[in-house]
PDB file of C-alpha atoms and ligand atoms in Angstrom:
ATOM      1  CA  UNK A   5      -0.035  -0.310   0.231  1.00  0.00           C
ATOM      2  CA  UNK A   6       1.445   3.392  -0.452  1.00  0.00           C
ATOM      3  CA  UNK A   7      -0.142   5.148   2.400  1.00  0.00           C
ATOM      4  CA  UNK A   8      -1.026   3.332   5.500  1.00  0.00           C
ATOM      5  CA  UNK A   9      -3.929   4.897   5.557  1.00  0.00           C
ATOM      6  CA  UNK A  10      -4.439   4.239   2.278  1.00  0.00           C
ATOM      7  CA  UNK A  11      -5.947   8.364   1.767  1.00  0.00           C
ATOM      8  CA  UNK A  12      -3.056   9.597  -1.062  1.00  0.00           C
ATOM      9  CA  UNK A  13      -2.367  14.062   0.323  1.00  0.00           C
ATOM     10  CA  UNK A  14      -3.791  16.112  -1.992  1.00  0.00           C
ATOM     11  CA  UNK A  15      -0.117  16.568  -4.148  1.00  0.00           C
ATOM     12  CA  UNK A  16       2.423  14.227  -4.109  1.00  0.00           C
ATOM     13  CA  UNK A  17       5.773  15.904  -3.098  1.00  0.00           C
ATOM     14  CA  UNK A  18       6.892  17.413  -0.260  1.00  0.00           C
ATOM     15  CA  UNK A  19       6.519  21.863   1.104  1.00  0.00           C
ATOM     16  CA  UNK A  20      10.446  22.075   1.601  1.00  0.00           C
ATOM     17  CA  UNK A  21      12.499  24.175   3.341  1.00  0.00           C
ATOM     18  CA  UNK A  22      13.409  28.101   2.987  1.00  0.00           C
ATOM     19  CA  UNK A  23      16.804  28.122   4.981  1.00  0.00           C
ATOM     20  CA  UNK A  24      18.344  31.803   5.288  1.00  0.00           C
ATOM     21  CA  UNK A  25      22.411  30.657   4.220  1.00  0.00           C
ATOM     22  CA  UNK A  26      24.759  31.801   7.297  1.00  0.00           C
ATOM     23  CA  UNK A  27      27.792  31.334   5.266  1.00  0.00           C
ATOM     24  CA  UNK A  28      27.185  32.114   1.822  1.00  0.00           C
ATOM     25  CA  UNK A  29      25.063  35.092   2.689  1.00  0.00           C
ATOM     26  CA  UNK A  30      28.477  36.120   4.441  1.00  0.00           C
ATOM     27  CA  UNK A  31      29.790  35.726   1.686  1.00  0.00           C
ATOM     28  CA  UNK A  32      27.638  37.195  -1.091  1.00  0.00           C
ATOM     29  CA  UNK A  33      27.082  40.174   1.008  1.00  0.00           C
ATOM     30  CA  UNK A  34      23.330  39.411   1.002  1.00  0.00           C
ATOM     31  CA  UNK A  35      20.396  36.947   2.481  1.00  0.00           C
ATOM     32  CA  UNK A  36      21.624  33.875  -0.101  1.00  0.00           C
ATOM     33  CA  UNK A  37      18.025  32.103   0.633  1.00  0.00           C
ATOM     34  CA  UNK A  38      17.777  28.331  -0.781  1.00  0.00           C
ATOM     35  CA  UNK A  39      14.214  26.685  -1.573  1.00  0.00           C
ATOM     36  CA  UNK A  40      15.269  23.144  -0.763  1.00  0.00           C
ATOM     37  CA  UNK A  41      14.238  21.149  -3.921  1.00  0.00           C
ATOM     38  CA  UNK A  42      17.096  18.592  -2.688  1.00  0.00           C
ATOM     39  CA  UNK A  43      14.786  17.664  -0.529  1.00  0.00           C
ATOM     40  CA  UNK A  44      11.967  15.791  -2.078  1.00  0.00           C
ATOM     41  CA  UNK A  45      11.333  12.238  -1.615  1.00  0.00           C
ATOM     42  CA  UNK A  46      12.714  11.690  -5.263  1.00  0.00           C
ATOM     43  CA  UNK A  47      15.772  13.026  -5.247  1.00  0.00           C
ATOM     44  CA  UNK A  48      14.738  16.324  -7.026  1.00  0.00           C
ATOM     45  CA  UNK A  49      12.323  19.752  -7.664  1.00  0.00           C
ATOM     46  CA  UNK A  50      10.802  17.972 -10.836  1.00  0.00           C
ATOM     47  CA  UNK A  51       9.130  15.900  -8.008  1.00  0.00           C
ATOM     48  CA  UNK A  52       6.266  18.450  -8.364  1.00  0.00           C
ATOM     49  CA  UNK A  53       5.691  18.744 -11.884  1.00  0.00           C
ATOM     50  CA  UNK A  54       6.122  15.086 -12.416  1.00  0.00           C
ATOM     51  CA  UNK A  55       3.489  14.126  -9.338  1.00  0.00           C
ATOM     52  CA  UNK A  56       1.183  17.518 -10.836  1.00  0.00           C
ATOM     53  CA  UNK A  57       0.564  15.309 -13.648  1.00  0.00           C
ATOM     54  CA  UNK A  58       0.849  11.940 -12.654  1.00  0.00           C
ATOM     55  CA  UNK A  59      -2.239  12.759 -10.145  1.00  0.00           C
ATOM     56  CA  UNK A  60      -4.411  15.060 -13.508  1.00  0.00           C
ATOM     57  CA  UNK A  61      -3.087  12.328 -15.908  1.00  0.00           C
ATOM     58  CA  UNK A  62      -4.942   9.167 -13.128  1.00  0.00           C
ATOM     59  CA  UNK A  63      -7.779  12.009 -12.675  1.00  0.00           C
ATOM     60  CA  UNK A  64      -8.598  12.077 -17.069  1.00  0.00           C
ATOM     61  CA  UNK A  65      -8.295   8.186 -16.683  1.00  0.00           C
ATOM     62  CA  UNK A  66      -4.897   7.082 -17.633  1.00  0.00           C
ATOM     63  CA  UNK A  67      -4.133   3.125 -16.289  1.00  0.00           C
ATOM     64  CA  UNK A  68      -0.372   3.598 -17.171  1.00  0.00           C
ATOM     65  CA  UNK A  69       2.166   6.667 -17.616  1.00  0.00           C
ATOM     66  CA  UNK A  70       4.884   6.183 -19.852  1.00  0.00           C
ATOM     67  CA  UNK A  71       8.052   7.928 -19.347  1.00  0.00           C
ATOM     68  CA  UNK A  72      11.749   7.847 -21.240  1.00  0.00           C
ATOM     69  CA  UNK A  73      14.099   9.382 -18.754  1.00  0.00           C
ATOM     70  CA  UNK A  74      16.369   7.632 -16.913  1.00  0.00           C
ATOM     71  CA  UNK A  75      17.789  10.412 -14.607  1.00  0.00           C
ATOM     72  CA  UNK A  76      14.909  12.601 -12.028  1.00  0.00           C
ATOM     73  CA  UNK A  77      11.695  12.809 -14.239  1.00  0.00           C
ATOM     74  CA  UNK A  78      11.966   9.433 -14.940  1.00  0.00           C
ATOM     75  CA  UNK A  79      12.429   8.164 -10.435  1.00  0.00           C
ATOM     76  CA  UNK A  80       9.507  11.374 -10.578  1.00  0.00           C
ATOM     77  CA  UNK A  81       7.821   9.453 -12.465  1.00  0.00           C
ATOM     78  CA  UNK A  82       8.328   5.710 -10.942  1.00  0.00           C
ATOM     79  CA  UNK A  83       7.424   7.118  -7.220  1.00  0.00           C
ATOM     80  CA  UNK A  84       4.474   9.232  -8.715  1.00  0.00           C
ATOM     81  CA  UNK A  85       2.811   6.188 -10.085  1.00  0.00           C
ATOM     82  CA  UNK A  86       3.605   4.205  -7.416  1.00  0.00           C
ATOM     83  CA  UNK A  87       1.855   6.343  -4.939  1.00  0.00           C
ATOM     84  CA  UNK A  88      -0.448   6.756  -7.240  1.00  0.00           C
ATOM     85  CA  UNK A  89      -1.449   3.253  -7.453  1.00  0.00           C
ATOM     86  CA  UNK A  90      -0.644   3.580 -10.811  1.00  0.00           C
ATOM     87  CA  UNK A  91       1.389   1.440 -13.084  1.00  0.00           C
ATOM     88  CA  UNK A  92       4.689   3.026 -14.499  1.00  0.00           C
ATOM     89  CA  UNK A  93       6.604   2.274 -17.362  1.00  0.00           C
ATOM     90  CA  UNK A  94      10.457   3.717 -17.850  1.00  0.00           C
ATOM     91  CA  UNK A  95      12.914   3.068 -20.992  1.00  0.00           C
ATOM     92  CA  UNK A  96      16.227   4.250 -20.880  1.00  0.00           C
ATOM     93  CA  UNK A  97      18.531   3.740 -22.975  1.00  0.00           C
ATOM     94  CA  UNK A  98      21.840   0.882 -22.431  1.00  0.00           C
ATOM     95  CA  UNK A  99      23.801   4.387 -21.422  1.00  0.00           C
ATOM     96  CA  UNK A 100      21.684   4.462 -17.875  1.00  0.00           C
ATOM     97  CA  UNK A 101      23.828   3.877 -14.813  1.00  0.00           C
ATOM     98  CA  UNK A 102      23.123   1.301 -12.979  1.00  0.00           C
ATOM     99  CA  UNK A 103      22.112   3.484  -9.903  1.00  0.00           C
ATOM    100  CA  UNK A 104      19.815   5.263 -12.193  1.00  0.00           C
ATOM    101  CA  UNK A 105      18.103   1.525 -13.125  1.00  0.00           C
ATOM    102  CA  UNK A 106      17.704   0.732 -10.158  1.00  0.00           C
ATOM    103  CA  UNK A 107      15.586   3.477  -8.226  1.00  0.00           C
ATOM    104  CA  UNK A 108      13.838   3.159 -11.011  1.00  0.00           C
ATOM    105  CA  UNK A 109      12.812  -0.565  -9.976  1.00  0.00           C
ATOM    106  CA  UNK A 110      12.924   0.015  -6.034  1.00  0.00           C
ATOM    107  CA  UNK A 111       9.982   2.139  -7.043  1.00  0.00           C
ATOM    108  CA  UNK A 112       8.163  -0.428  -8.680  1.00  0.00           C
ATOM    109  CA  UNK A 113       8.011   0.905 -12.219  1.00  0.00           C
ATOM    110  CA  UNK A 114       8.725  -1.572 -15.296  1.00  0.00           C
ATOM    111  CA  UNK A 115      11.725  -0.607 -15.924  1.00  0.00           C
ATOM    112  CA  UNK A 116      12.555  -1.420 -19.950  1.00  0.00           C
ATOM    113  CA  UNK A 117      15.939  -0.886 -21.911  1.00  0.00           C
ATOM    114  CA  UNK A 118      15.876   0.072 -25.358  1.00  0.00           C
ATOM    115  CA  UNK A 119      18.540   1.890 -27.410  1.00  0.00           C
ATOM    116  CA  UNK A 120      21.785   3.447 -27.946  1.00  0.00           C
ATOM    117  CA  UNK A 121      20.976   6.341 -27.336  1.00  0.00           C
ATOM    118  CA  UNK A 122      18.027   8.044 -25.449  1.00  0.00           C
ATOM    119  CA  UNK A 123      15.937   8.731 -28.735  1.00  0.00           C
ATOM    120  CA  UNK A 124      16.008   4.957 -29.295  1.00  0.00           C
ATOM    121  CA  UNK A 125      14.643   5.207 -26.231  1.00  0.00           C
ATOM    122  CA  UNK A 126      12.115   7.482 -26.677  1.00  0.00           C
ATOM    123  CA  UNK A 127      10.950   6.201 -29.811  1.00  0.00           C
ATOM    124  CA  UNK A 128      10.408   2.730 -28.293  1.00  0.00           C
ATOM    125  CA  UNK A 129       8.289   5.212 -25.452  1.00  0.00           C
ATOM    126  CA  UNK A 130       6.149   6.627 -27.817  1.00  0.00           C
ATOM    127  CA  UNK A 131       5.267   3.021 -29.140  1.00  0.00           C
ATOM    128  CA  UNK A 132       4.339   1.257 -26.308  1.00  0.00           C
ATOM    129  CA  UNK A 133       1.512   4.364 -26.050  1.00  0.00           C
ATOM    130  CA  UNK A 134      -2.163   3.523 -25.618  1.00  0.00           C
ATOM    131  CA  UNK A 135      -4.854   5.692 -25.893  1.00  0.00           C
ATOM    132  CA  UNK A 136      -5.623   4.812 -22.004  1.00  0.00           C
ATOM    133  CA  UNK A 137      -2.010   5.574 -21.719  1.00  0.00           C
ATOM    134  CA  UNK A 138      -0.412   9.148 -20.499  1.00  0.00           C
ATOM    135  CA  UNK A 139       2.945  10.025 -21.614  1.00  0.00           C
ATOM    136  CA  UNK A 140       4.680  12.335 -19.373  1.00  0.00           C
ATOM    137  CA  UNK A 141       7.366  14.682 -20.798  1.00  0.00           C
ATOM    138  CA  UNK A 142       9.962  15.560 -18.863  1.00  0.00           C
ATOM    139  CA  UNK A 143       9.498  19.378 -19.322  1.00  0.00           C
ATOM    140  CA  UNK A 144       7.156  20.413 -22.012  1.00  0.00           C
ATOM    141  CA  UNK A 145       3.765  19.829 -20.402  1.00  0.00           C
ATOM    142  CA  UNK A 146       2.012  23.415 -19.043  1.00  0.00           C
ATOM    143  CA  UNK A 147       0.741  20.903 -16.376  1.00  0.00           C
ATOM    144  CA  UNK A 148       4.724  20.266 -14.659  1.00  0.00           C
ATOM    145  CA  UNK A 149       4.719  24.492 -15.090  1.00  0.00           C
ATOM    146  CA  UNK A 150       1.769  24.095 -12.920  1.00  0.00           C
ATOM    147  CA  UNK A 151       3.182  21.874 -10.261  1.00  0.00           C
ATOM    148  CA  UNK A 152       6.318  23.156 -10.007  1.00  0.00           C
ATOM    149  CA  UNK A 153       5.254  27.266  -9.740  1.00  0.00           C
ATOM    150  CA  UNK A 154       3.717  25.726  -6.185  1.00  0.00           C
ATOM    151  CA  UNK A 155       7.478  26.165  -4.619  1.00  0.00           C
ATOM    152  CA  UNK A 156       7.412  29.854  -5.441  1.00  0.00           C
ATOM    153  CA  UNK A 157       4.016  29.700  -4.177  1.00  0.00           C
ATOM    154  CA  UNK A 158       5.886  28.719  -0.586  1.00  0.00           C
ATOM    155  CA  UNK A 159       8.218  31.114  -0.880  1.00  0.00           C
ATOM    156  CA  UNK A 160       5.753  34.094  -0.541  1.00  0.00           C
ATOM    157  CA  UNK A 161       3.738  32.787   2.225  1.00  0.00           C
ATOM    158  CA  UNK A 162       6.788  31.995   4.636  1.00  0.00           C
ATOM    159  CA  UNK A 163       6.615  36.348   3.737  1.00  0.00           C
ATOM    160  CA  UNK A 164       9.979  36.182   1.888  1.00  0.00           C
ATOM    161  CA  UNK A 165       9.399  38.437  -1.599  1.00  0.00           C
ATOM    162  CA  UNK A 166      13.477  37.810  -3.294  1.00  0.00           C
ATOM    163  CA  UNK A 167      15.489  40.339  -5.108  1.00  0.00           C
ATOM    164  CA  UNK A 168      16.219  37.886  -7.634  1.00  0.00           C
ATOM    165  CA  UNK A 169      15.334  34.088  -7.804  1.00  0.00           C
ATOM    166  CA  UNK A 170      18.965  31.966  -9.158  1.00  0.00           C
ATOM    167  CA  UNK A 171      17.856  28.631 -10.443  1.00  0.00           C
ATOM    168  CA  UNK A 172      19.065  26.219 -13.729  1.00  0.00           C
ATOM    169  CA  UNK A 173      18.374  25.877 -17.843  1.00  0.00           C
ATOM    170  CA  UNK A 174      17.565  22.652 -18.978  1.00  0.00           C
ATOM    171  CA  UNK A 175      14.754  22.443 -21.172  1.00  0.00           C
ATOM    172  CA  UNK A 176      12.859  24.944 -19.168  1.00  0.00           C
ATOM    173  CA  UNK A 177      10.454  23.091 -17.612  1.00  0.00           C
ATOM    174  CA  UNK A 178      11.539  23.960 -14.238  1.00  0.00           C
ATOM    175  CA  UNK A 179      11.641  28.156 -15.436  1.00  0.00           C
ATOM    176  CA  UNK A 180       8.142  27.683 -16.400  1.00  0.00           C
ATOM    177  CA  UNK A 181       7.148  26.524 -12.907  1.00  0.00           C
ATOM    178  CA  UNK A 182       9.133  29.194 -12.158  1.00  0.00           C
ATOM    179  CA  UNK A 183       7.961  32.098 -14.132  1.00  0.00           C
ATOM    180  CA  UNK A 184       4.128  31.157 -13.586  1.00  0.00           C
ATOM    181  CA  UNK A 185       4.795  31.122  -9.705  1.00  0.00           C
ATOM    182  CA  UNK A 186       6.266  34.876 -10.378  1.00  0.00           C
ATOM    183  CA  UNK A 187       3.765  35.726 -11.781  1.00  0.00           C
ATOM    184  CA  UNK A 188       0.716  34.053  -9.463  1.00  0.00           C
ATOM    185  CA  UNK A 189       2.015  36.106  -6.914  1.00  0.00           C
ATOM    186  CA  UNK A 190       2.432  39.013  -8.087  1.00  0.00           C
ATOM    187  CA  UNK A 191       6.587  39.576  -8.243  1.00  0.00           C
ATOM    188  CA  UNK A 192       6.210  40.526 -12.355  1.00  0.00           C
ATOM    189  CA  UNK A 193       9.847  42.235 -11.356  1.00  0.00           C
ATOM    190  CA  UNK A 194      11.654  39.845 -10.001  1.00  0.00           C
ATOM    191  CA  UNK A 195      14.479  39.176 -12.119  1.00  0.00           C
ATOM    192  CA  UNK A 196      15.568  35.347 -13.247  1.00  0.00           C
ATOM    193  CA  UNK A 197      19.100  33.824 -13.897  1.00  0.00           C
ATOM    194  CA  UNK A 198      18.757  30.977 -15.851  1.00  0.00           C
ATOM    195  CA  UNK A 199      21.839  29.394 -14.795  1.00  0.00           C
ATOM    196  CA  UNK A 200      23.397  26.161 -17.732  1.00  0.00           C
ATOM    197  CA  UNK A 201      27.390  25.135 -17.946  1.00  0.00           C
ATOM    198  CA  UNK A 202      29.432  25.391 -20.987  1.00  0.00           C
ATOM    199  CA  UNK A 203      27.522  22.085 -23.265  1.00  0.00           C
ATOM    200  CA  UNK A 204      24.145  22.127 -22.251  1.00  0.00           C
ATOM    201  CA  UNK A 205      23.389  25.873 -22.993  1.00  0.00           C
ATOM    202  CA  UNK A 206      20.743  25.214 -25.254  1.00  0.00           C
ATOM    203  CA  UNK A 207      18.789  28.141 -23.337  1.00  0.00           C
ATOM    204  CA  UNK A 208      21.104  31.267 -23.612  1.00  0.00           C
ATOM    205  CA  UNK A 209      21.879  29.802 -27.748  1.00  0.00           C
ATOM    206  CA  UNK A 210      18.099  30.227 -28.133  1.00  0.00           C
ATOM    207  CA  UNK A 211      18.452  33.146 -26.156  1.00  0.00           C
ATOM    208  CA  UNK A 212      21.119  35.181 -28.068  1.00  0.00           C
ATOM    209  CA  UNK A 213      19.347  33.741 -31.212  1.00  0.00           C
ATOM    210  CA  UNK A 214      16.020  35.403 -30.299  1.00  0.00           C
ATOM    211  CA  UNK A 215      14.762  31.225 -31.732  1.00  0.00           C
ATOM    212  CA  UNK A 216      15.056  28.057 -29.993  1.00  0.00           C
ATOM    213  CA  UNK A 217      18.261  26.914 -31.595  1.00  0.00           C
ATOM    214  CA  UNK A 218      19.565  22.920 -31.295  1.00  0.00           C
ATOM    215  CA  UNK A 219      22.342  22.400 -30.015  1.00  0.00           C
ATOM    216  CA  UNK A 220      24.545  19.485 -32.852  1.00  0.00           C
ATOM    217  CA  UNK A 221      25.426  17.167 -28.391  1.00  0.00           C
ATOM    218  CA  UNK A 222      25.348  17.273 -25.811  1.00  0.00           C
ATOM    219  CA  UNK A 223      29.312  17.831 -24.241  1.00  0.00           C
ATOM    220  CA  UNK A 224      28.182  18.543 -20.451  1.00  0.00           C
ATOM    221  CA  UNK A 225      28.208  16.014 -17.066  1.00  0.00           C
ATOM    222  CA  UNK A 226      25.513  17.818 -16.142  1.00  0.00           C
ATOM    223  CA  UNK A 227      23.709  16.231 -18.404  1.00  0.00           C
ATOM    224  CA  UNK A 228      20.224  17.174 -16.636  1.00  0.00           C
ATOM    225  CA  UNK A 229      20.532  19.716 -18.551  1.00  0.00           C
ATOM    226  CA  UNK A 230      21.233  18.199 -21.496  1.00  0.00           C
ATOM    227  CA  UNK A 231      18.057  19.602 -23.366  1.00  0.00           C
ATOM    228  CA  UNK A 232      19.761  20.357 -26.661  1.00  0.00           C
ATOM    229  CA  UNK A 233      16.825  22.708 -26.902  1.00  0.00           C
ATOM    230  CA  UNK A 234      14.393  24.703 -25.238  1.00  0.00           C
ATOM    231  CA  UNK A 235      11.140  24.428 -25.084  1.00  0.00           C
ATOM    232  CA  UNK A 236       9.231  27.155 -26.459  1.00  0.00           C
ATOM    233  CA  UNK A 237       7.187  28.397 -24.049  1.00  0.00           C
ATOM    234  CA  UNK A 238      10.537  29.145 -22.270  1.00  0.00           C
ATOM    235  CA  UNK A 239      11.521  31.254 -24.634  1.00  0.00           C
ATOM    236  CA  UNK A 240       8.791  33.023 -25.112  1.00  0.00           C
ATOM    237  CA  UNK A 241       9.271  34.040 -21.226  1.00  0.00           C
ATOM    238  CA  UNK A 242      12.128  35.987 -22.379  1.00  0.00           C
ATOM    239  CA  UNK A 243       9.860  38.396 -24.223  1.00  0.00           C
ATOM    240  CA  UNK A 244       7.728  39.057 -21.214  1.00  0.00           C
ATOM    241  CA  UNK A 245      10.050  39.107 -18.589  1.00  0.00           C
ATOM    242  CA  UNK A 246      13.823  39.889 -17.285  1.00  0.00           C
ATOM    243  CA  UNK A 247      15.556  36.425 -17.374  1.00  0.00           C
ATOM    244  CA  UNK A 248      18.837  37.088 -17.635  1.00  0.00           C
ATOM    245  CA  UNK A 249      21.950  34.199 -18.880  1.00  0.00           C
ATOM    246  CA  UNK A 250      24.852  32.912 -16.897  1.00  0.00           C
ATOM    247  CA  UNK A 251      26.676  29.530 -18.355  1.00  0.00           C
ATOM    248  CA  UNK A 252      29.237  28.226 -15.931  1.00  0.00           C
ATOM    249  CA  UNK A 253      32.113  25.666 -16.499  1.00  0.00           C
ATOM    250  CA  UNK A 254      31.386  21.873 -15.652  1.00  0.00           C
ATOM    251  CA  UNK A 255      34.513  23.048 -12.828  1.00  0.00           C
ATOM    252  CA  UNK A 256      32.490  25.318 -11.344  1.00  0.00           C
ATOM    253  CA  UNK A 257      29.659  23.531 -11.216  1.00  0.00           C
ATOM    254  CA  UNK A 258      31.383  20.492  -9.517  1.00  0.00           C
ATOM    255  CA  UNK A 259      33.130  23.464  -7.779  1.00  0.00           C
ATOM    256  CA  UNK A 260      29.526  25.131  -6.238  1.00  0.00           C
ATOM    257  CA  UNK A 261      28.596  21.685  -5.665  1.00  0.00           C
ATOM    258  CA  UNK A 262      31.180  20.447  -3.058  1.00  0.00           C
ATOM    259  CA  UNK A 263      31.649  23.894  -1.394  1.00  0.00           C
ATOM    260  CA  UNK A 264      27.369  23.107  -1.279  1.00  0.00           C
ATOM    261  CA  UNK A 265      28.045  19.558   0.362  1.00  0.00           C
ATOM    262  CA  UNK A 266      30.943  20.834   2.854  1.00  0.00           C
ATOM    263  CA  UNK A 267      28.219  23.872   4.095  1.00  0.00           C
ATOM    264  CA  UNK A 268      25.072  23.124   4.360  1.00  0.00           C
ATOM    265  CA  UNK A 269      25.982  18.777   4.150  1.00  0.00           C
ATOM    266  CA  UNK A 270      23.889  17.688   1.509  1.00  0.00           C
ATOM    267  CA  UNK A 271      24.789  16.219  -1.740  1.00  0.00           C
ATOM    268  CA  UNK A 272      23.487  17.975  -5.699  1.00  0.00           C
ATOM    269  CA  UNK A 273      23.771  16.788  -9.069  1.00  0.00           C
ATOM    270  CA  UNK A 274      25.788  19.172 -11.263  1.00  0.00           C
ATOM    271  CA  UNK A 275      22.655  20.099 -12.678  1.00  0.00           C
ATOM    272  CA  UNK A 276      22.074  22.014  -9.809  1.00  0.00           C
ATOM    273  CA  UNK A 277      25.780  23.137  -9.207  1.00  0.00           C
ATOM    274  CA  UNK A 278      25.211  25.154 -12.344  1.00  0.00           C
ATOM    275  CA  UNK A 279      22.845  27.534 -10.115  1.00  0.00           C
ATOM    276  CA  UNK A 280      25.238  27.892  -7.195  1.00  0.00           C
ATOM    277  CA  UNK A 281      28.063  28.725  -9.343  1.00  0.00           C
ATOM    278  CA  UNK A 282      25.537  31.255 -11.289  1.00  0.00           C
ATOM    279  CA  UNK A 283      25.496  32.885  -8.117  1.00  0.00           C
ATOM    280  CA  UNK A 284      28.656  32.981  -6.401  1.00  0.00           C
ATOM    281  CA  UNK A 285      29.865  34.998  -9.709  1.00  0.00           C
ATOM    282  CA  UNK A 286      28.083  37.723  -8.431  1.00  0.00           C
ATOM    283  CA  UNK A 287      25.931  38.552 -11.430  1.00  0.00           C
ATOM    284  CA  UNK A 288      24.412  42.321 -11.925  1.00  0.00           C
ATOM    285  CA  UNK A 289      20.812  40.657 -10.889  1.00  0.00           C
ATOM    286  CA  UNK A 290      22.553  39.354  -7.921  1.00  0.00           C
ATOM    287  CA  UNK A 291      24.381  42.682  -5.961  1.00  0.00           C
ATOM    288  CA  UNK A 292      21.661  44.452  -6.346  1.00  0.00           C
ATOM    289  CA  UNK A 293      19.241  42.403  -4.813  1.00  0.00           C
ATOM    290  CA  UNK A 294      19.121  42.176  -1.079  1.00  0.00           C
ATOM    291  CA  UNK A 295      17.199  38.519  -1.203  1.00  0.00           C
ATOM    292  CA  UNK A 296      18.706  36.412  -3.497  1.00  0.00           C
ATOM    293  CA  UNK A 297      16.057  33.203  -3.598  1.00  0.00           C
ATOM    294  CA  UNK A 298      18.555  29.758  -4.949  1.00  0.00           C
ATOM    295  CA  UNK A 299      16.531  27.198  -6.098  1.00  0.00           C
ATOM    296  CA  UNK A 300      18.322  24.049  -4.918  1.00  0.00           C
ATOM    297  CA  UNK A 301      17.039  21.617  -8.209  1.00  0.00           C
ATOM    298  CA  UNK A 302      18.882  18.431  -6.101  1.00  0.00           C
ATOM    299  CA  UNK A 303      18.704  15.619  -8.257  1.00  0.00           C
ATOM    300  CA  UNK A 304      19.960  11.765  -7.492  1.00  0.00           C
ATOM    301  CA  UNK A 305      22.493  11.404  -9.821  1.00  0.00           C
ATOM    302  CA  UNK A 306      25.682  12.122  -8.516  1.00  0.00           C
ATOM    303  CA  UNK A 307      27.419  11.041  -5.703  1.00  0.00           C
ATOM    304  CA  UNK A 308      30.138  12.571  -3.405  1.00  0.00           C
ATOM    305  CA  UNK A 309      32.575  10.647  -4.260  1.00  0.00           C
ATOM    306  CA  UNK A 310      31.641  11.473  -7.703  1.00  0.00           C
ATOM    307  CA  UNK A 311      31.952  14.894  -7.343  1.00  0.00           C
ATOM    308  CA  UNK A 312      35.455  14.602  -5.857  1.00  0.00           C
ATOM    309  CA  UNK A 313      36.508  12.576  -8.768  1.00  0.00           C
ATOM    310  CA  UNK A 314      34.936  15.461 -11.460  1.00  0.00           C
ATOM    311  CA  UNK A 315      36.896  18.071  -9.127  1.00  0.00           C
ATOM    312  CA  UNK A 316      40.089  16.278  -9.171  1.00  0.00           C
ATOM    313  CA  UNK A 317      39.379  16.131 -13.705  1.00  0.00           C
ATOM    314  CA  UNK A 318      38.598  12.405 -13.374  1.00  0.00           C
TER     315      UNK A 318
HETATM  316  C1  PLP B   6      15.405  18.482 -15.539  1.00  0.00           C
HETATM  317  C2  PLP B   6      16.289  18.767 -13.582  1.00  0.00           C
HETATM  318  C3  PLP B   6      17.021  20.320 -14.148  1.00  0.00           C
HETATM  319  C4  PLP B   6      16.045  20.908 -15.404  1.00  0.00           C
HETATM  320  O1  PLP B   6      15.437  21.495 -15.255  1.00  0.00           O
HETATM  321  P1  PLP B   6      14.181  21.895 -17.235  1.00  0.00           P
HETATM  322  O2  PLP B   6      13.090  21.475 -16.414  1.00  0.00           O
HETATM  323  O3  PLP B   6      14.656  20.680 -17.740  1.00  0.00           O
HETATM  324  O4  PLP B   6      14.956  23.095 -17.036  1.00  0.00           O
HETATM  325  C5  PLP B   6      17.887  21.071 -13.173  1.00  0.00           C
HETATM  326  N1  PLP B   6      18.148  20.286 -12.521  1.00  0.00           N
HETATM  327  C6  PLP B   6      17.415  19.276 -11.652  1.00  0.00           C
HETATM  328  C7  PLP B   6      18.488  17.906 -10.803  1.00  0.00           C
HETATM  329  C8  PLP B   6      17.016  17.964 -13.122  1.00  0.00           C
HETATM  330  O5  PLP B   6      16.939  17.218 -12.516  1.00  0.00           O
END
């Protein structure tokens, strides 16, 4: 049974802590607030949007949830399906790590390994679709954005209005959710710093071009940011809200993860380290704010040992 009392909570994600970091605040010379999405049970903020999408598709009659991510999206779909009592199929390529496969299987999902690259796994997942199934996209679905937006509602409810928000961008689902949250709380004037790593910087490239750009390949270790092109909605937001791009190196992202681990004792992926590293660069939008909100998006795909190995250049 997913829950002892057999009753489902209103939402599948948890309300996360909002921490004012003493060490980061002292170093940055302003209040640095961490929204601790790393503490969501499946390990990342994806619990919010994917939880909301899975719950909605179940209400609409979905008999199975299908997804093609071996990363945090796959884990969040598997987790959500287990809580909802809806079967889940996750199709991953052969390159998906044993640790990720185990995590998905441990949530009770059916794991299918297919193809050498994600695109082949995704095509296979689509071929498994039936009219009564729901396909869960990792970032490009308004239901996801609606779910992610709840993290900003929680910050508003805590009585903290940031002067800037720093977050990581992969396909832009988190960005679209945070912007929806800022807008619905009346925070139209709060700029967003969109962090990526070199080699996964499809949003920076798209902003510069003024249109969706597709990268030829992803070369960053921050694989959770590895969308070759961002969703269209992420580009649309940049026309109506102040969004500043900040591209950091893998080394900066890993260094920021290690500093966060040392100071806050929590492991996060380089995908999340990108936002922490962008903060450390003190872009103008950060230095203009007395309170800065950083979305600590988390990620289940890293260990302390691996962060140290990356840092040594292994
Ligand atoms: C998915 C993910 C991202 C990127 O989110 P998008 O919605 O694709 O922009 C960043 N960090 C972590 C840990 C993730 O799992």
